[in-house]
Coordinates of C-alpha atoms and ligand atoms in Angstrom, one line a residue:
M95 CA 128.5 108.0 157.6
V96 CA 127.6 104.7 159.3
I97 CA 127.3 104.7 163.1
E98 CA 127.6 101.5 165.0
Q99 CA 126.9 101.3 168.8
T100 CA 127.3 97.6 169.5
I101 CA 130.3 95.3 169.2
P102 CA 128.5 92.6 167.1
S103 CA 127.3 95.2 164.6
L104 CA 130.7 96.8 164.3
R105 CA 132.4 93.4 163.9
N106 CA 129.8 92.5 161.2
R107 CA 130.8 95.6 159.2
V108 CA 134.5 95.0 159.6
R109 CA 134.0 91.3 158.6
Q110 CA 132.4 92.5 155.3
W111 CA 135.4 94.7 154.6
R112 CA 137.8 91.9 155.4
L113 CA 136.0 89.6 153.0
Q114 CA 136.6 92.1 150.3
G115 CA 140.3 92.1 151.2
E116 CA 140.3 95.6 152.6
S117 CA 142.6 96.9 155.3
V118 CA 141.3 98.8 158.3
A119 CA 142.6 101.8 160.3
L120 CA 141.3 103.0 163.7
V121 CA 141.4 106.5 165.0
P122 CA 140.3 106.4 168.7
T123 CA 138.8 109.6 170.0
M124 CA 136.7 110.9 172.9
G125 CA 134.6 112.9 170.4
N126 CA 134.1 116.7 170.3
L127 CA 136.2 116.5 167.2
H128 CA 138.5 119.4 166.0
A129 CA 141.1 120.0 163.3
G130 CA 143.6 117.8 165.2
H131 CA 141.3 114.8 165.0
L132 CA 140.4 115.4 161.4
A133 CA 144.1 115.4 160.5
L134 CA 144.5 112.0 162.2
V135 CA 141.5 110.7 160.2
K136 CA 142.9 112.0 157.0
Q137 CA 146.2 110.3 157.8
A138 CA 144.4 107.1 158.6
R139 CA 142.7 107.3 155.2
E140 CA 146.1 107.2 153.5
L141 CA 147.1 104.1 155.5
A142 CA 144.2 101.8 155.0
D143 CA 141.1 101.1 152.8
R144 CA 138.7 101.7 155.6
V145 CA 138.7 104.0 158.6
V146 CA 136.9 103.5 161.9
V147 CA 136.7 106.5 164.2
S148 CA 135.7 105.6 167.7
V149 CA 133.9 108.2 169.8
F150 CA 133.8 107.2 173.4
V151 CA 134.3 109.3 176.6
N152 CA 136.1 106.7 178.6
P153 CA 135.2 106.8 182.3
T154 CA 138.3 104.8 183.5
Q155 CA 140.8 107.4 182.4
F156 CA 139.2 110.2 184.5
G157 CA 140.1 110.6 188.1
A158 CA 137.8 111.6 190.9
G159 CA 137.0 115.3 190.6
E160 CA 138.0 115.4 186.9
D161 CA 135.8 116.5 184.1
Y162 CA 134.2 113.1 183.1
S163 CA 130.6 114.2 183.6
S164 CA 131.2 117.7 182.0
Y165 CA 133.4 116.5 179.1
P166 CA 131.8 117.8 175.9
R167 CA 129.7 115.1 174.1
S168 CA 128.7 116.1 170.6
L169 CA 128.2 112.9 168.6
E170 CA 125.7 114.4 166.1
Q171 CA 128.1 117.3 165.4
D172 CA 131.1 115.0 165.2
V173 CA 129.4 112.7 162.7
A174 CA 128.3 115.7 160.6
L175 CA 131.9 117.0 160.6
L176 CA 133.3 113.7 159.6
A177 CA 130.7 113.4 156.8
R178 CA 131.6 116.8 155.6
V179 CA 135.3 116.0 155.2
T180 CA 134.3 112.5 154.0
T181 CA 137.3 110.9 155.4
G182 CA 135.8 108.3 157.8
D183 CA 133.8 105.2 156.9
L184 CA 132.3 104.3 160.2
V185 CA 131.9 105.8 163.6
F186 CA 131.9 103.4 166.5
A187 CA 130.1 105.0 169.4
P188 CA 129.5 102.3 172.1
T189 CA 127.9 102.9 175.5
V190 CA 129.8 102.4 178.7
D191 CA 128.0 99.1 179.3
E192 CA 128.9 97.9 175.8
L193 CA 132.6 98.5 176.3
Y194 CA 132.7 97.6 180.1
P195 CA 130.2 94.7 180.4
E196 CA 131.7 93.6 183.7
G197 CA 130.7 96.8 185.4
Q198 CA 132.6 99.3 187.5
E199 CA 133.3 97.1 190.5
E200 CA 134.9 94.3 188.5
T201 CA 136.6 96.2 185.7
V202 CA 139.5 94.2 184.2
Y203 CA 142.4 96.6 183.6
V204 CA 145.5 96.7 181.4
E205 CA 148.6 98.2 183.2
V206 CA 151.7 99.6 181.5
P207 CA 154.2 100.0 184.4
G208 CA 157.2 102.3 184.1
L209 CA 155.6 104.8 181.7
S210 CA 152.3 105.3 183.5
E211 CA 153.3 106.7 186.9
I212 CA 155.5 109.6 185.7
L213 CA 154.7 113.1 184.3
C214 CA 150.9 113.2 183.6
G215 CA 150.6 109.9 185.4
A216 CA 151.9 111.4 188.6
S217 CA 149.3 114.1 188.7
R218 CA 146.6 111.8 187.2
P219 CA 146.9 108.5 189.0
G220 CA 145.2 105.7 187.1
H221 CA 144.9 107.8 183.9
F222 CA 147.1 105.7 181.7
R223 CA 145.7 102.4 183.1
G224 CA 142.3 103.7 181.9
V225 CA 143.8 104.7 178.5
A226 CA 145.6 101.3 178.0
T227 CA 142.4 99.5 179.1
V228 CA 140.1 101.2 176.7
V229 CA 142.5 101.2 173.8
T230 CA 143.0 97.4 174.2
R231 CA 139.2 97.0 174.2
L232 CA 138.9 99.2 171.1
F233 CA 141.7 97.2 169.4
N234 CA 139.9 93.9 170.2
C235 CA 136.6 95.2 168.9
V236 CA 137.8 96.7 165.7
Q237 CA 141.0 94.5 165.1
P238 CA 142.5 97.2 162.9
D239 CA 145.8 96.8 160.9
V240 CA 146.9 100.3 162.0
A241 CA 145.9 102.8 164.6
V242 CA 146.7 106.5 164.6
F243 CA 147.3 108.6 167.7
G244 CA 148.2 112.3 168.1
E245 CA 151.8 113.2 169.1
K246 CA 150.3 116.0 171.3
D247 CA 149.6 113.2 173.8
Y248 CA 153.2 112.1 173.6
Q249 CA 153.2 110.0 176.8
Q250 CA 150.0 108.3 175.8
L251 CA 151.5 107.4 172.5
L252 CA 154.5 105.8 174.2
V253 CA 152.2 103.9 176.6
I254 CA 150.1 102.6 173.7
R255 CA 153.2 101.6 171.7
K256 CA 154.6 99.7 174.8
M257 CA 151.2 98.0 175.5
T258 CA 150.8 97.0 171.8
A259 CA 154.3 95.5 171.7
A260 CA 153.9 93.7 175.1
L261 CA 150.6 92.2 174.3
C262 CA 151.8 91.1 170.9
L263 CA 149.0 92.9 169.1
P264 CA 149.4 92.8 165.3
I265 CA 148.6 96.5 165.0
K266 CA 150.9 99.2 163.6
I267 CA 150.9 102.3 165.8
V268 CA 151.3 105.5 163.8
A269 CA 151.9 109.0 165.3
G270 CA 150.1 112.0 163.8
P271 CA 151.9 115.4 164.1
T272 CA 150.3 118.0 166.5
V273 CA 148.0 120.4 164.8
R274 CA 148.1 124.0 166.1
E275 CA 146.1 127.1 165.8
A276 CA 147.7 130.1 164.1
D277 CA 149.2 131.3 167.4
G278 CA 150.8 128.0 168.2
L279 CA 148.2 126.6 170.7
A280 CA 147.7 122.9 170.1
Y281 CA 144.2 121.9 169.3
S282 CA 142.5 120.2 172.2
S283 CA 138.8 119.6 173.2
R284 CA 139.7 121.2 176.6
N285 CA 140.7 124.5 175.0
A286 CA 136.9 125.3 175.0
Y287 CA 137.1 125.6 178.8
L288 CA 139.5 128.7 178.5
T289 CA 138.1 132.1 179.0
A290 CA 138.9 134.7 176.2
E291 CA 141.6 136.2 178.4
Q292 CA 143.2 132.8 179.2
R293 CA 143.0 131.8 175.5
K294 CA 145.3 134.8 174.7
R295 CA 147.9 133.6 177.2
A296 CA 147.7 129.9 176.4
P297 CA 150.1 129.8 173.5
L298 CA 152.9 130.7 175.9
L299 CA 153.1 127.1 176.9
Y300 CA 154.2 126.1 173.3
H301 CA 156.5 129.1 173.0
S302 CA 158.3 128.2 176.2
L303 CA 158.9 124.7 174.8
L304 CA 160.2 126.2 171.6
T305 CA 162.5 128.6 173.5
C306 CA 163.9 125.6 175.4
R307 CA 164.4 123.5 172.3
Q308 CA 166.2 126.4 170.6
A309 CA 168.6 126.7 173.6
I310 CA 169.3 122.9 173.5
L311 CA 169.9 122.9 169.8
R312 CA 172.3 125.8 170.2
G313 CA 174.3 123.6 172.6
G314 CA 172.6 124.6 176.0
C315 CA 173.2 121.5 178.1
D316 CA 172.3 122.9 181.6
H317 CA 168.8 121.4 181.6
A318 CA 168.1 122.4 185.2
E319 CA 168.7 126.0 184.2
L320 CA 166.6 125.8 181.1
K321 CA 163.8 124.3 183.1
L322 CA 164.0 127.0 185.7
E323 CA 163.8 129.7 183.1
A324 CA 160.7 128.2 181.5
E325 CA 159.0 127.6 184.8
K326 CA 159.6 131.2 185.9
R327 CA 158.3 132.6 182.6
L328 CA 155.1 130.4 182.8
C329 CA 154.5 131.1 186.5
E330 CA 154.8 134.8 185.9
A331 CA 152.2 134.6 183.2
G332 CA 149.8 132.9 185.6
F333 CA 150.2 129.3 184.7
E334 CA 150.0 126.8 187.5
L335 CA 152.8 124.4 186.4
D336 CA 152.4 120.7 186.8
Y337 CA 155.7 119.9 185.1
F338 CA 158.2 121.2 182.6
E339 CA 160.6 118.3 181.7
I340 CA 163.3 117.5 179.3
R341 CA 163.3 113.7 178.8
R342 CA 164.6 111.0 176.4
A343 CA 162.2 110.8 173.5
D344 CA 162.1 107.0 173.4
N345 CA 161.2 106.2 177.0
L346 CA 160.7 109.5 178.9
A347 CA 163.6 108.6 181.2
E348 CA 166.0 111.3 182.4
P349 CA 168.6 112.0 179.7
L350 CA 172.0 110.4 180.0
G351 CA 173.6 113.3 178.2
N352 CA 175.1 111.2 175.4
G353 CA 173.4 112.9 172.5
E354 CA 170.2 110.9 172.7
R355 CA 166.9 112.2 171.1
L356 CA 165.0 114.4 173.5
V357 CA 161.5 115.5 174.0
I358 CA 160.5 118.6 176.0
L359 CA 157.1 118.1 177.7
A360 CA 154.9 120.5 179.8
A361 CA 151.6 120.4 181.6
A362 CA 150.1 123.4 183.3
R363 CA 146.7 124.8 184.4
L364 CA 145.3 128.1 183.3
G365 CA 142.4 128.6 185.6
K366 CA 140.5 125.3 185.6
T367 CA 141.9 124.1 182.2
R368 CA 144.8 121.7 182.2
L369 CA 146.9 122.1 179.0
I370 CA 149.6 119.7 177.9
D371 CA 152.1 120.1 175.0
N372 CA 155.5 118.9 173.9
V373 CA 158.2 119.3 171.2
V374 CA 160.7 116.8 170.1
C375 CA 164.2 118.0 170.0
Y376 CA 166.5 116.4 167.4
Ligands
PAF43 O1 143.5 110.7 173.3 C1 142.3 110.4 173.6 O2 141.3 111.1 173.1 C2 142.0 109.3 174.5 O3 142.9 109.2 175.5 C3 141.8 107.9 173.8 C4 143.1 107.5 173.1 C5 140.7 108.1 172.7 C6 141.4 106.9 174.8 O4 140.2 107.2 175.4

């Protein structure tokens, strides 16, 4: 497994591949890789000749008081894991100065209005601006043909699709299905923050989404009622709810009730751990 830390050395490698006529896929990550990431890398492997996995804990997507400094950094372990499953070709692990050469005071941002201020964006102001900014930079560094993002971060996926289309970037955005543990909890690097007791309760988030989806598919159309039921169930189980929402799958707007595709999304804290999850409903 090759590790590149600078943009020129990364570009040099990619140039060699391009000269051989090879296509390139990018899987952006913040490291601390788990089964969910590995599934994305395997998917990327099917889509292109070469796979770049970026490992970068992006400071601009963390708000004040969030876990930027304590976010798990485990590059050596990540590289070993990728090498074991032999699905990646190159790990791009730049420093903050490499990816943000203009510095913190003069950071040039990419904004995706409309999608960025709602749901997770409402409780994490600036988060999606940071995501759009770093993903644009990674796209410019790697210049992939295709990039793979997990559906678990559904809002992020839509933000990136919108940004890629708006900036006319010639990159295909592919969604990877959410990978779950046996009890339904979606894999996330932040699951490691859960205590053993919280870990037992955590799958209820997913099960509440499934219950809501089942009710909708059976014809339940009182969304306010369905939301209330889910909120009550989660609050009683000790979740501190950020939101539980039924939205249009294409743009996260409130449903119009004309049979459009829906997605049910939830974010909640268990202790100090913020969990997010979603299920599409069609
Ligand atoms: O989903 C993530 O891990 C991050 O938000 C991403 C896309 C790698 C950008 O930092």
